[in-house]
PDB file of C-alpha atoms in Angstrom:
ATOM      1  CA  MET A   1      43.472  66.892  11.586  1.00  0.00           C
ATOM      2  CA  LEU A   2      43.337  65.194  14.972  1.00  0.00           C
ATOM      3  CA  LYS A   3      47.054  65.878  15.474  1.00  0.00           C
ATOM      4  CA  LYS A   4      46.556  69.585  14.704  1.00  0.00           C
ATOM      5  CA  SER A   5      43.617  69.744  17.117  1.00  0.00           C
ATOM      6  CA  CYS A   6      45.700  68.157  19.866  1.00  0.00           C
ATOM      7  CA  LEU A   7      48.537  70.593  19.259  1.00  0.00           C
ATOM      8  CA  LEU A   8      46.115  73.521  19.356  1.00  0.00           C
ATOM      9  CA  LEU A   9      44.603  72.267  22.621  1.00  0.00           C
ATOM     10  CA  ILE A  10      48.052  71.823  24.194  1.00  0.00           C
ATOM     11  CA  THR A  11      49.047  75.332  23.090  1.00  0.00           C
ATOM     12  CA  LEU A  12      45.909  76.842  24.617  1.00  0.00           C
ATOM     13  CA  ILE A  13      46.498  74.953  27.873  1.00  0.00           C
ATOM     14  CA  LEU A  14      50.085  76.201  28.023  1.00  0.00           C
ATOM     15  CA  ILE A  15      49.010  79.790  27.382  1.00  0.00           C
ATOM     16  CA  PHE A  16      46.412  79.563  30.131  1.00  0.00           C
ATOM     17  CA  PHE A  17      48.928  77.995  32.506  1.00  0.00           C
ATOM     18  CA  LEU A  18      51.548  80.678  31.857  1.00  0.00           C
ATOM     19  CA  GLN A  19      48.996  83.441  32.339  1.00  0.00           C
ATOM     20  CA  ALA A  20      47.895  81.881  35.612  1.00  0.00           C
ATOM     21  CA  CYS A  21      51.487  81.651  36.795  1.00  0.00           C
ATOM     22  CA  GLY A  22      52.033  85.291  35.912  1.00  0.00           C
ATOM     23  CA  ASP A  23      48.990  86.311  37.958  1.00  0.00           C
ATOM     24  CA  ASP A  24      50.190  84.245  40.914  1.00  0.00           C
ATOM     25  CA  GLU A  25      53.518  86.045  40.875  1.00  0.00           C
ATOM     26  CA  LYS A  26      51.859  89.394  41.469  1.00  0.00           C
ATOM     27  CA  ILE A  27      51.975  90.125  45.177  1.00  0.00           C
ATOM     28  CA  ILE A  28      49.411  92.838  45.796  1.00  0.00           C
ATOM     29  CA  LEU A  29      50.653  95.223  48.463  1.00  0.00           C
ATOM     30  CA  TYR A  30      47.744  97.635  48.623  1.00  0.00           C
ATOM     31  CA  ASP A  31      44.901  98.532  46.290  1.00  0.00           C
ATOM     32  CA  GLN A  32      46.142  97.862  42.722  1.00  0.00           C
ATOM     33  CA  TYR A  33      49.844  98.196  43.475  1.00  0.00           C
ATOM     34  CA  TYR A  34      51.999  95.098  43.613  1.00  0.00           C
ATOM     35  CA  TYR A  35      55.506  94.186  44.711  1.00  0.00           C
ATOM     36  CA  GLY A  36      58.069  94.767  41.981  1.00  0.00           C
ATOM     37  CA  MET A  37      56.142  97.370  39.931  1.00  0.00           C
ATOM     38  CA  THR A  38      58.318  99.900  38.135  1.00  0.00           C
ATOM     39  CA  ARG A  39      58.092 103.650  38.682  1.00  0.00           C
ATOM     40  CA  ALA A  40      56.612 104.010  35.201  1.00  0.00           C
ATOM     41  CA  GLN A  41      53.838 101.512  35.997  1.00  0.00           C
ATOM     42  CA  VAL A  42      52.912 103.378  39.177  1.00  0.00           C
ATOM     43  CA  GLU A  43      52.951 106.686  37.307  1.00  0.00           C
ATOM     44  CA  ASP A  44      50.455 105.235  34.822  1.00  0.00           C
ATOM     45  CA  LEU A  45      48.016 104.442  37.641  1.00  0.00           C
ATOM     46  CA  ALA A  46      48.317 107.422  39.969  1.00  0.00           C
ATOM     47  CA  THR A  47      48.970 111.156  39.835  1.00  0.00           C
ATOM     48  CA  VAL A  48      52.352 111.274  41.521  1.00  0.00           C
ATOM     49  CA  THR A  49      55.540 113.317  41.635  1.00  0.00           C
ATOM     50  CA  ALA A  50      59.031 112.689  42.994  1.00  0.00           C
ATOM     51  CA  CYS A  51      59.009 113.082  46.787  1.00  0.00           C
ATOM     52  CA  ARG A  52      60.741 116.226  48.037  1.00  0.00           C
ATOM     53  CA  ASP A  53      62.880 114.445  50.634  1.00  0.00           C
ATOM     54  CA  ASN A  54      63.759 111.514  48.363  1.00  0.00           C
ATOM     55  CA  PRO A  55      63.411 111.834  44.569  1.00  0.00           C
ATOM     56  CA  TYR A  56      63.679 108.051  44.168  1.00  0.00           C
ATOM     57  CA  ASP A  57      60.266 107.663  45.825  1.00  0.00           C
ATOM     58  CA  LEU A  58      56.940 108.825  44.425  1.00  0.00           C
ATOM     59  CA  CYS A  59      54.340 110.780  46.384  1.00  0.00           C
ATOM     60  CA  ARG A  60      50.701 111.092  45.417  1.00  0.00           C
ATOM     61  CA  GLU A  61      49.731 114.703  44.816  1.00  0.00           C
ATOM     62  CA  ASN A  62      46.363 114.393  46.567  1.00  0.00           C
ATOM     63  CA  ALA A  63      45.591 112.704  49.875  1.00  0.00           C
ATOM     64  CA  ILE A  64      43.492 109.531  49.861  1.00  0.00           C
ATOM     65  CA  PRO A  65      40.820 108.131  52.225  1.00  0.00           C
ATOM     66  CA  PHE A  66      41.601 105.176  54.478  1.00  0.00           C
ATOM     67  CA  PHE A  67      39.299 104.223  57.366  1.00  0.00           C
ATOM     68  CA  ARG A  68      37.376 107.450  56.698  1.00  0.00           C
ATOM     69  CA  GLU A  69      40.481 109.486  57.435  1.00  0.00           C
ATOM     70  CA  ILE A  70      42.769 111.448  55.135  1.00  0.00           C
ATOM     71  CA  TRP A  71      46.187 109.926  54.509  1.00  0.00           C
ATOM     72  CA  TYR A  72      49.171 110.863  52.374  1.00  0.00           C
ATOM     73  CA  GLU A  73      50.392 108.089  50.094  1.00  0.00           C
ATOM     74  CA  ARG A  74      53.987 107.323  49.167  1.00  0.00           C
ATOM     75  CA  PHE A  75      55.508 104.655  46.925  1.00  0.00           C
ATOM     76  CA  ILE A  76      58.934 103.388  47.942  1.00  0.00           C
ATOM     77  CA  PHE A  77      61.229 101.748  45.405  1.00  0.00           C
ATOM     78  CA  ARG A  78      64.428  99.775  45.516  1.00  0.00           C
ATOM     79  CA  GLN A  79      66.296  99.556  42.210  1.00  0.00           C
ATOM     80  CA  ASP A  80      63.165 100.693  40.326  1.00  0.00           C
ATOM     81  CA  ARG A  81      61.020  97.992  41.943  1.00  0.00           C
ATOM     82  CA  LEU A  82      58.131  98.878  44.227  1.00  0.00           C
ATOM     83  CA  VAL A  83      58.736  97.432  47.695  1.00  0.00           C
ATOM     84  CA  CYS A  84      56.347  99.446  49.853  1.00  0.00           C
ATOM     85  CA  VAL A  85      53.104 101.397  49.675  1.00  0.00           C
ATOM     86  CA  GLN A  86      53.109 103.846  52.564  1.00  0.00           C
ATOM     87  CA  LEU A  87      50.217 105.729  54.158  1.00  0.00           C
ATOM     88  CA  ILE A  88      50.953 108.657  56.478  1.00  0.00           C
ATOM     89  CA  HIS A  89      48.613 110.341  58.964  1.00  0.00           C
ATOM     90  CA  THR A  90      49.528 113.609  60.652  1.00  0.00           C
ATOM     91  CA  GLU A  91      47.438 113.046  63.797  1.00  0.00           C
ATOM     92  CA  PRO A  92      49.017 109.919  65.328  1.00  0.00           C
ATOM     93  CA  LYS A  93      46.830 109.676  68.439  1.00  0.00           C
ATOM     94  CA  LYS A  94      43.646 109.881  66.388  1.00  0.00           C
ATOM     95  CA  ALA A  95      44.873 107.433  63.763  1.00  0.00           C
ATOM     96  CA  ALA A  96      46.288 104.980  66.327  1.00  0.00           C
ATOM     97  CA  LYS A  97      42.831 104.220  67.711  1.00  0.00           C
ATOM     98  CA  LEU A  98      41.602 103.197  64.262  1.00  0.00           C
ATOM     99  CA  ILE A  99      44.697 101.238  63.272  1.00  0.00           C
ATOM    100  CA  ASN A 100      45.095  99.427  66.591  1.00  0.00           C
ATOM    101  CA  SER A 101      41.484  98.247  66.576  1.00  0.00           C
ATOM    102  CA  TRP A 102      41.918  97.100  62.958  1.00  0.00           C
ATOM    103  CA  LEU A 103      45.154  95.168  63.416  1.00  0.00           C
ATOM    104  CA  ASP A 104      44.235  93.722  66.820  1.00  0.00           C
ATOM    105  CA  SER A 105      40.645  92.839  65.962  1.00  0.00           C
ATOM    106  CA  GLY A 106      41.081  89.081  65.424  1.00  0.00           C
ATOM    107  CA  TYR A 107      43.229  86.303  64.024  1.00  0.00           C
ATOM    108  CA  ARG A 108      43.844  87.694  60.562  1.00  0.00           C
ATOM    109  CA  TYR A 109      46.829  89.835  61.559  1.00  0.00           C
ATOM    110  CA  MET A 110      49.646  88.239  63.539  1.00  0.00           C
ATOM    111  CA  PRO A 111      52.179  90.484  65.312  1.00  0.00           C
ATOM    112  CA  VAL A 112      55.647  89.008  64.737  1.00  0.00           C
ATOM    113  CA  ALA A 113      58.262  91.683  65.484  1.00  0.00           C
ATOM    114  CA  ILE A 114      58.823  95.040  67.158  1.00  0.00           C
ATOM    115  CA  ASN A 115      61.689  97.392  66.301  1.00  0.00           C
ATOM    116  CA  SER A 116      62.868 100.396  68.292  1.00  0.00           C
ATOM    117  CA  ASP A 117      66.158 102.085  69.190  1.00  0.00           C
ATOM    118  CA  GLY A 118      68.087  99.770  66.858  1.00  0.00           C
ATOM    119  CA  LYS A 119      66.785  96.701  68.684  1.00  0.00           C
ATOM    120  CA  GLU A 120      64.348  94.006  67.572  1.00  0.00           C
ATOM    121  CA  LEU A 121      62.005  91.886  69.628  1.00  0.00           C
ATOM    122  CA  ASP A 122      61.153  88.583  67.957  1.00  0.00           C
ATOM    123  CA  LEU A 123      57.584  88.629  69.176  1.00  0.00           C
ATOM    124  CA  PHE A 124      56.630  85.519  67.247  1.00  0.00           C
ATOM    125  CA  ALA A 125      59.300  83.482  69.047  1.00  0.00           C
ATOM    126  CA  GLU A 126      58.143  84.868  72.404  1.00  0.00           C
ATOM    127  CA  ILE A 127      54.531  83.894  71.693  1.00  0.00           C
ATOM    128  CA  LYS A 128      55.614  80.485  70.420  1.00  0.00           C
ATOM    129  CA  TYR A 129      57.740  79.507  73.413  1.00  0.00           C
ATOM    130  CA  SER A 130      56.550  81.702  76.284  1.00  0.00           C
ATOM    131  CA  GLY A 131      52.831  81.954  75.585  1.00  0.00           C
ATOM    132  CA  LYS A 132      50.727  85.110  75.774  1.00  0.00           C
ATOM    133  CA  GLU A 133      51.784  86.055  79.296  1.00  0.00           C
ATOM    134  CA  GLY A 134      55.455  85.547  78.522  1.00  0.00           C
ATOM    135  CA  ALA A 135      55.078  87.598  75.337  1.00  0.00           C
ATOM    136  CA  ARG A 136      53.369  90.419  77.250  1.00  0.00           C
ATOM    137  CA  GLN A 137      56.244  90.513  79.704  1.00  0.00           C
ATOM    138  CA  ALA A 138      58.759  90.507  76.853  1.00  0.00           C
ATOM    139  CA  VAL A 139      56.960  93.450  75.227  1.00  0.00           C
ATOM    140  CA  HIS A 140      56.906  95.284  78.566  1.00  0.00           C
ATOM    141  CA  ASN A 141      60.635  94.740  79.070  1.00  0.00           C
ATOM    142  CA  PHE A 142      61.380  95.759  75.473  1.00  0.00           C
ATOM    143  CA  THR A 143      59.276  98.918  75.789  1.00  0.00           C
ATOM    144  CA  ARG A 144      61.103  99.924  78.962  1.00  0.00           C
ATOM    145  CA  ALA A 145      64.503  99.259  77.391  1.00  0.00           C
ATOM    146  CA  THR A 146      63.704 101.421  74.356  1.00  0.00           C
ATOM    147  CA  ALA A 147      61.646 104.085  76.104  1.00  0.00           C
ATOM    148  CA  ARG A 148      63.940 106.917  74.998  1.00  0.00           C
ATOM    149  CA  ASP A 149      63.351 106.203  71.326  1.00  0.00           C
ATOM    150  CA  PRO A 150      60.302 108.167  70.078  1.00  0.00           C
ATOM    151  CA  GLU A 151      59.862 105.804  67.114  1.00  0.00           C
ATOM    152  CA  THR A 152      58.590 102.211  67.349  1.00  0.00           C
ATOM    153  CA  THR A 153      57.618  99.897  64.479  1.00  0.00           C
ATOM    154  CA  TYR A 154      55.264  96.924  64.838  1.00  0.00           C
ATOM    155  CA  LEU A 155      55.147  94.301  62.085  1.00  0.00           C
ATOM    156  CA  TYR A 156      52.027  92.223  61.459  1.00  0.00           C
ATOM    157  CA  LEU A 157      51.519  89.474  58.890  1.00  0.00           C
ATOM    158  CA  ASP A 158      48.248  89.163  56.999  1.00  0.00           C
ATOM    159  CA  LEU A 159      47.230  85.531  57.442  1.00  0.00           C
ATOM    160  CA  VAL A 160      43.723  85.533  56.021  1.00  0.00           C
ATOM    161  CA  GLY A 161      42.940  81.939  55.102  1.00  0.00           C
ATOM    162  CA  ARG A 162      46.382  80.853  56.337  1.00  0.00           C
ATOM    163  CA  GLU A 163      45.966  80.851  60.103  1.00  0.00           C
ATOM    164  CA  GLU A 164      47.763  77.512  60.501  1.00  0.00           C
ATOM    165  CA  ILE A 165      50.717  78.298  58.246  1.00  0.00           C
ATOM    166  CA  LEU A 166      53.000  79.512  61.028  1.00  0.00           C
ATOM    167  CA  ASN A 167      52.892  76.271  62.988  1.00  0.00           C
ATOM    168  CA  ASN A 168      56.028  75.088  61.165  1.00  0.00           C
ATOM    169  CA  TYR A 169      58.165  78.090  62.110  1.00  0.00           C
ATOM    170  CA  SER A 170      60.014  78.910  65.312  1.00  0.00           C
ATOM    171  CA  SER A 171      61.051  82.549  64.909  1.00  0.00           C
ATOM    172  CA  PHE A 172      60.446  85.645  62.841  1.00  0.00           C
ATOM    173  CA  HIS A 173      63.626  85.106  60.815  1.00  0.00           C
ATOM    174  CA  ASP A 174      62.590  81.501  60.218  1.00  0.00           C
ATOM    175  CA  ILE A 175      59.382  82.907  58.738  1.00  0.00           C
ATOM    176  CA  LEU A 176      61.304  85.362  56.547  1.00  0.00           C
ATOM    177  CA  ALA A 177      63.475  82.637  55.087  1.00  0.00           C
ATOM    178  CA  ASN A 178      60.873  79.922  54.576  1.00  0.00           C
ATOM    179  CA  ALA A 179      57.287  81.200  54.536  1.00  0.00           C
ATOM    180  CA  PRO A 180      55.417  81.707  51.229  1.00  0.00           C
ATOM    181  CA  ARG A 181      56.664  84.865  49.561  1.00  0.00           C
ATOM    182  CA  ASP A 182      53.202  86.244  48.830  1.00  0.00           C
ATOM    183  CA  ILE A 183      52.294  86.860  52.487  1.00  0.00           C
ATOM    184  CA  ILE A 184      51.762  90.586  53.050  1.00  0.00           C
ATOM    185  CA  GLY A 185      53.245  92.444  55.989  1.00  0.00           C
ATOM    186  CA  ILE A 186      51.817  95.571  57.593  1.00  0.00           C
ATOM    187  CA  GLU A 187      54.204  97.799  59.494  1.00  0.00           C
ATOM    188  CA  GLN A 188      52.816 100.356  61.912  1.00  0.00           C
ATOM    189  CA  THR A 189      55.316 103.041  62.873  1.00  0.00           C
ATOM    190  CA  VAL A 190      54.433 105.477  65.639  1.00  0.00           C
ATOM    191  CA  LYS A 191      56.212 108.833  65.811  1.00  0.00           C
ATOM    192  CA  ASP A 192      55.547 112.086  67.637  1.00  0.00           C
ATOM    193  CA  LYS A 193      53.963 113.805  64.634  1.00  0.00           C
ATOM    194  CA  TYR A 194      53.083 110.906  62.333  1.00  0.00           C
ATOM    195  CA  LEU A 195      51.565 107.464  62.207  1.00  0.00           C
ATOM    196  CA  ILE A 196      52.845 105.482  59.238  1.00  0.00           C
ATOM    197  CA  ILE A 197      51.438 102.297  57.733  1.00  0.00           C
ATOM    198  CA  ASN A 198      53.673 100.339  55.359  1.00  0.00           C
ATOM    199  CA  PHE A 199      52.263  97.619  53.143  1.00  0.00           C
ATOM    200  CA  ILE A 200      55.199  95.364  52.290  1.00  0.00           C
ATOM    201  CA  ALA A 201      56.105  91.842  51.155  1.00  0.00           C
ATOM    202  CA  PRO A 202      58.744  90.981  53.790  1.00  0.00           C
ATOM    203  CA  MET A 203      59.260  87.368  52.727  1.00  0.00           C
ATOM    204  CA  ALA A 204      59.579  88.196  49.026  1.00  0.00           C
ATOM    205  CA  GLU A 205      61.996  91.039  49.710  1.00  0.00           C
ATOM    206  CA  TRP A 206      64.111  89.008  52.139  1.00  0.00           C
ATOM    207  CA  GLN A 207      64.257  85.980  49.882  1.00  0.00           C
ATOM    208  CA  ASP A 208      65.098  88.125  46.837  1.00  0.00           C
ATOM    209  CA  ARG A 209      67.986  89.738  48.722  1.00  0.00           C
ATOM    210  CA  VAL A 210      69.359  86.381  49.825  1.00  0.00           C
ATOM    211  CA  ASN A 211      69.127  84.933  46.308  1.00  0.00           C
ATOM    212  CA  LYS A 212      71.105  87.866  44.878  1.00  0.00           C
ATOM    213  CA  LYS A 213      74.051  87.242  47.194  1.00  0.00           C
TER     214      LYS A 213
END
């Protein structure tokens, strides 16, 4: 009887442990949507249709509220796995004021990279080795060098409760390769007619790509 009780207890512990591990593997991108969801799983949660410009992506039929503004929502997949939840605003100047104050409001969001005109500025490395003033100058130089490109993307990492985690890394690509895979990235892309926010899992996606090679 005692042996059966012990076996039952061990089984229950294992079930609990496996369930906990499964929960930990879910990397929530935005709202209830997590990295790696299938198209079918997203379709079960939201009223969506295939996007007109790319049938592999899903677009929500109705706009959604975000910071008291109306945004269009898009789900981007790679090989039937959700890799990005995208919010799009059609008044970029209006939306930029809200988003900039949100992302630059404190220590939770860390800017790590800027992309424009096919070039990338490793902002994290500049901050790490040149300090704030050196980083500002690097951003200024980068902005001047890419001034003709109307599209610029800023990547922030959500470090809530993990403010000290980046002390061990020296560059943005060092972060990609070695940081915990469940850290969420927020990309802000500024265009002439749109402001786009991408909720992504840059470490998970990078590490998954490397492991498949």
